Short mmCIF file of C-alpha atoms in Angstrom, two decimals:
data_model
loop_
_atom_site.label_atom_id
_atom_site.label_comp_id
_atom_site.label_asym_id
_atom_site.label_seq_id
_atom_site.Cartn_x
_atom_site.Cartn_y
_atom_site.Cartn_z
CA UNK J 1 92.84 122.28 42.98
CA UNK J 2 91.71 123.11 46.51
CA UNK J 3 95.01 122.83 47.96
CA UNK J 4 96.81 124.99 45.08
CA UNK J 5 94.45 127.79 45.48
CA UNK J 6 95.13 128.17 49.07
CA UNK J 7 98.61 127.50 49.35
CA UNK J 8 98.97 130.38 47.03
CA UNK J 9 97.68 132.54 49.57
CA UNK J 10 100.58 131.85 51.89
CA UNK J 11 103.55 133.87 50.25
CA UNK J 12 101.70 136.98 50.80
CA UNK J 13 101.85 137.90 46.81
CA UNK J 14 105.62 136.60 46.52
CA UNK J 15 106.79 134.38 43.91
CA UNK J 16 109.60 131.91 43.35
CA UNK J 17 109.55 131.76 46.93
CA UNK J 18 112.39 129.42 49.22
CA UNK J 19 110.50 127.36 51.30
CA UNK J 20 112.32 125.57 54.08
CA UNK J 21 110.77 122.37 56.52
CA UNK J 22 111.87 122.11 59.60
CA UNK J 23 111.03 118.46 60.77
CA UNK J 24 111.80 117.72 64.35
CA UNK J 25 112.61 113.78 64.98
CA UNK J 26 113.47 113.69 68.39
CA UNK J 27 112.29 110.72 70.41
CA UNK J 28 108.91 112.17 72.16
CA UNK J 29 107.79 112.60 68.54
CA UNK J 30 107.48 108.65 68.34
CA UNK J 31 104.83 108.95 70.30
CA UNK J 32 101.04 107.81 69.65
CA UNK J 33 98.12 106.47 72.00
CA UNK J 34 96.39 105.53 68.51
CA UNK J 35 96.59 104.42 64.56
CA UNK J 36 99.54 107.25 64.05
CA UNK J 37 102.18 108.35 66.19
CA UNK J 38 103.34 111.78 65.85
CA UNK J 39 106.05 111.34 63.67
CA UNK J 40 103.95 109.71 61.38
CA UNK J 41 101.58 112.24 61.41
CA UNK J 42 104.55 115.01 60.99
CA UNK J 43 105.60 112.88 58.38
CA UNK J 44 102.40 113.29 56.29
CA UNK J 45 102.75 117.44 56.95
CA UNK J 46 105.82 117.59 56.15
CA UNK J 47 105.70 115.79 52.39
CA UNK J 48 102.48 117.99 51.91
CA UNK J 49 103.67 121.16 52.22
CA UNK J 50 106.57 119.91 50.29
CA UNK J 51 104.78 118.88 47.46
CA UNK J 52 102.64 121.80 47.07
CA UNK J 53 105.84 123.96 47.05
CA UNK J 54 107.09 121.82 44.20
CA UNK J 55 104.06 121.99 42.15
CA UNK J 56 104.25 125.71 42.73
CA UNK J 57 107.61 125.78 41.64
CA UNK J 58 109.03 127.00 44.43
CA UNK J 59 112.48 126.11 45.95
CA UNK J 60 111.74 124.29 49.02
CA UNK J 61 114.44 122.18 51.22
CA UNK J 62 114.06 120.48 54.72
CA UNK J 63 116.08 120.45 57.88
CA UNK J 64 115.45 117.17 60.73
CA UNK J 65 116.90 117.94 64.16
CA UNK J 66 116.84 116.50 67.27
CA UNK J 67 119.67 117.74 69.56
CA UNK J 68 121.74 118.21 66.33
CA UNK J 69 121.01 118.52 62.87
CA UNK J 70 120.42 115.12 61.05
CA UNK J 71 120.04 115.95 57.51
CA UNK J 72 119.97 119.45 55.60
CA UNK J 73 118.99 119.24 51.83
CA UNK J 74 119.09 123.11 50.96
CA UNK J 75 116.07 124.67 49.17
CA UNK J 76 116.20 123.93 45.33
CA UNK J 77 114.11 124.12 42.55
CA UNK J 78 116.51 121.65 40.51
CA UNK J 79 115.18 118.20 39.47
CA UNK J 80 114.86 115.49 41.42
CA UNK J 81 114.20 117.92 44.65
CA UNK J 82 111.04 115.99 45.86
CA UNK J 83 111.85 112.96 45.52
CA UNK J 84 115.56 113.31 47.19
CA UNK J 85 113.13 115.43 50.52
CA UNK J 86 110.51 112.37 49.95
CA UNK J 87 113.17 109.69 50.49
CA UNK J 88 114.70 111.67 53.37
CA UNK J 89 111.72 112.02 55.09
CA UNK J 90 110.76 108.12 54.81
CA UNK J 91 114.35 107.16 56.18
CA UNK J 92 113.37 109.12 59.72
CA UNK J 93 114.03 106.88 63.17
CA UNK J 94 113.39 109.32 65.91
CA UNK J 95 115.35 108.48 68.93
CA UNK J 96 117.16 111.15 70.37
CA UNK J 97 115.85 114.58 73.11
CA UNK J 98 114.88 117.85 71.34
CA UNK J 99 117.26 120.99 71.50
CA UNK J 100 115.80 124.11 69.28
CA UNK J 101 119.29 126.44 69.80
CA UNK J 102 121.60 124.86 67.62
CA UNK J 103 119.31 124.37 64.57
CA UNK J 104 118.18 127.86 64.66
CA UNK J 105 121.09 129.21 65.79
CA UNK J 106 122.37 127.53 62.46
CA UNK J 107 119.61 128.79 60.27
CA UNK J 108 119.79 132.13 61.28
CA UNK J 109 123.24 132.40 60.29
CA UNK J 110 123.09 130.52 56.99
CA UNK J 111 120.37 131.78 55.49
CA UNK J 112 121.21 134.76 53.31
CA UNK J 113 117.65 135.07 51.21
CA UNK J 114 114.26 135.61 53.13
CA UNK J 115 111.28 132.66 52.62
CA UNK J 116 109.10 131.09 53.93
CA UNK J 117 110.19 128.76 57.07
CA UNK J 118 107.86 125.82 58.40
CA UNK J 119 109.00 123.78 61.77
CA UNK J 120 106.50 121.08 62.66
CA UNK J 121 107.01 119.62 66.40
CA UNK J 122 106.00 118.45 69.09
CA UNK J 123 107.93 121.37 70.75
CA UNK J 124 108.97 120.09 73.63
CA UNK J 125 112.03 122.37 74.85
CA UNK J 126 112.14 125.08 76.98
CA UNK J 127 109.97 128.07 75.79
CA UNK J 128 113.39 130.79 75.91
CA UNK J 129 115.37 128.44 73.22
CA UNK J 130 111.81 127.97 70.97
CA UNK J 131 111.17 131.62 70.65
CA UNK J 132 114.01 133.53 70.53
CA UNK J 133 115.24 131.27 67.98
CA UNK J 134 112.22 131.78 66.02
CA UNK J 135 112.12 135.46 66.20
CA UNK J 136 115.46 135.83 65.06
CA UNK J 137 114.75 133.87 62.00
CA UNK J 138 111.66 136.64 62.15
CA UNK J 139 113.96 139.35 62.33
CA UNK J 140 115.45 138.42 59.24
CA UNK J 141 112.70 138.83 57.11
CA UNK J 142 111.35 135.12 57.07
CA UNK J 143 107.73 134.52 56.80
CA UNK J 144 107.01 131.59 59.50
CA UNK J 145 104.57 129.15 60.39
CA UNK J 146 104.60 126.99 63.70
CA UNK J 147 102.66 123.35 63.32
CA UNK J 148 102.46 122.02 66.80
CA UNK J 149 101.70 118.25 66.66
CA UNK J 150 100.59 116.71 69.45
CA UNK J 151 98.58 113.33 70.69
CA UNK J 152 95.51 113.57 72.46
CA UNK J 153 96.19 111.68 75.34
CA UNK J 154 99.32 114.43 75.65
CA UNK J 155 96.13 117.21 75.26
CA UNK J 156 93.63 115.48 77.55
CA UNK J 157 95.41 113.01 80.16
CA UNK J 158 92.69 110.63 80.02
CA UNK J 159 94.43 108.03 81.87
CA UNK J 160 92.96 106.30 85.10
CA UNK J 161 94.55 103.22 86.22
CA UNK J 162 98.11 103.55 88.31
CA UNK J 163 100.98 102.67 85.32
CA UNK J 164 104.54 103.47 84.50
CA UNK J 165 105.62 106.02 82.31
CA UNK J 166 108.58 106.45 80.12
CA UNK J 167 110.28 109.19 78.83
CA UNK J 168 111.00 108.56 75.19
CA UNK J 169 114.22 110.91 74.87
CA UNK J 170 115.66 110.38 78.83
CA UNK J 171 114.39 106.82 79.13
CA UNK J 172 113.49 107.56 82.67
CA UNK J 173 110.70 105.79 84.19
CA UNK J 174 108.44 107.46 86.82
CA UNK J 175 105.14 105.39 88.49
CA UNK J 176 102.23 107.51 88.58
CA UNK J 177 98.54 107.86 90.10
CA UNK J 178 96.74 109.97 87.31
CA UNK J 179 94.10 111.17 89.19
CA UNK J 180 96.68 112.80 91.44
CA UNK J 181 98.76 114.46 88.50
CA UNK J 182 96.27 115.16 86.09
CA UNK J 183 95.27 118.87 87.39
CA UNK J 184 99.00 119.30 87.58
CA UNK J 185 100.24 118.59 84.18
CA UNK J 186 97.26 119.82 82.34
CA UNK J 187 98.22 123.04 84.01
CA UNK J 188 101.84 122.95 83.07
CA UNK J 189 100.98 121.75 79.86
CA UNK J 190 98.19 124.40 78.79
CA UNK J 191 100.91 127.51 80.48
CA UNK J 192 103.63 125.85 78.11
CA UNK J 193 101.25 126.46 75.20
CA UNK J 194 99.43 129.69 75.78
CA UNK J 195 102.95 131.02 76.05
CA UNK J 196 104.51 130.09 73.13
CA UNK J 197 101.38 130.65 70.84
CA UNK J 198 101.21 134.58 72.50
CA UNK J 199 104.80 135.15 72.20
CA UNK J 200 104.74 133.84 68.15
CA UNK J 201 101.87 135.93 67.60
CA UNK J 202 103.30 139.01 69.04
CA UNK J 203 106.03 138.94 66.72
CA UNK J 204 103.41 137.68 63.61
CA UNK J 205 104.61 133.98 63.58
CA UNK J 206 101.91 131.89 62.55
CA UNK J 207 101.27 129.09 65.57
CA UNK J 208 98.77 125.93 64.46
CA UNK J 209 97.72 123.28 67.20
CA UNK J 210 97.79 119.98 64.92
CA UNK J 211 95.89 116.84 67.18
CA UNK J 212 97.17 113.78 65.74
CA UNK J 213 93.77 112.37 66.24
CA UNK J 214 91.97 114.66 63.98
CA UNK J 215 92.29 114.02 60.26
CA UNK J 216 95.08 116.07 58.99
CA UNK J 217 93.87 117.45 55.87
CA UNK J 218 90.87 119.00 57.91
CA UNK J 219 93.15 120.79 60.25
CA UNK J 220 95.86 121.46 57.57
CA UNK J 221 93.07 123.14 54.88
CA UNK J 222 91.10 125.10 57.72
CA UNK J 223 93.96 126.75 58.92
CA UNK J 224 95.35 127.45 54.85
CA UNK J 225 91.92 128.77 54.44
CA UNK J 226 92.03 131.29 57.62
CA UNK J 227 95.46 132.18 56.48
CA UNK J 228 94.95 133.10 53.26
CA UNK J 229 92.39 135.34 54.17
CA UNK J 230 94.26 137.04 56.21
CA UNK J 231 97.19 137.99 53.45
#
């Protein structure tokens, strides 16, 4: 009941609303220093929101991506629509790098009716193909939320011992000396960040920090909560 009372909240007093997940499945998103990688835990998001869209009876459809789009199932409110997104989502294998232009690019030229758009990612892609995709989906009328899902080893760097890293979309391998890079990418990382979530909320695009540590439905119903009093 909790969840259908706040959800509510999110179409800003529109009904029979399209809903459409973006779900990204590039390679860094198999990532995970504990019990869930972040796929996993996008997974979770992902059939959430869609279920609550279904029970509201509202059309809702997901897109996966990595440098292309994988799969498109267009937002329906016809039978079966749940279950066919459900499956989808369960048949994921992330493997590939990220690239935000051509999905949104694609998007903002297909989509003739406003909703509500939701991309959940690790969002690792250059800021300049992130947001200007995103506010021209904006610009169009579309209400959108941002969750950004990321482990927090990728937050905090807690590493100490010398070790080998791999890249999970290049498969490049690079030895490092944490306590000589940490400053470093916690910098890069944290500018990365403040500037997408400022540039989103400058143009009123909702931007949610999702640790893959923390349960989900705590971070998921907080942030409903704070939204929904804000519509």
């Amino acid at each position: 009941a909790r969840s259908d009372r706040l959800y509510i909240k999110l179409y800003e007093g529109e009904t029979n609303t399209r809903v459409l997940v973006l779900l990204d499945i590039s390679g860094s998103m198999n990532y995970g220093s504990g019990e869930i990688k972040k796929i996993d835990y996008a997974r979770i998001l992902a059939a959430c929101l869609t279920y609550f869209a279904h029970h509201q009876r509202d059309g809702v459809g997901l897109l996966t991506f990595d440098t292309e789009i994988r799969a498109h199932i267009p937002s329906s409110r016809r039978r079966g629509q749940l279950l066919t997104i459900l499956s989808e989502i369960d048949r994921i294998q992330p493997s590939q790098q990220t690239e935000f232009r051509k999905p949104l690019r694609f998007l903002a030229e297909y989509l003739s009716r406003r909703g509500l758009i939701v991309l959940i990612s690790d969002l690792y892609d250059e800021p300049e193909n992130i947001i200007a995709g995103l506010k021209a989906l904006k610009a169009k009328g579309n209400d959108i939320i941002v969750f950004h899902i990321m482990d927090n080893f990728e937050l905090t760097f807690p590493f100490e011992d010398m070790a080998q890293f791999e890249d999970m979309e290049t498969k490049r391998k690079l030895h490092v000396i944490p306590e000589y890079l940490r400053k470093q990418y916690l910098t890069i990382l944290n500018e990365h960040m403040d500037r997408i979530r400022k540039e989103l909320s400058g143009t009123r695009i909702d931007y949610c920090l999702m640790d893959t540590s923390k349960p989900l439905d705590a971070g998921l119903f907080t942030y409903l909560a704070a939204r929904s009093k804000s519509t």
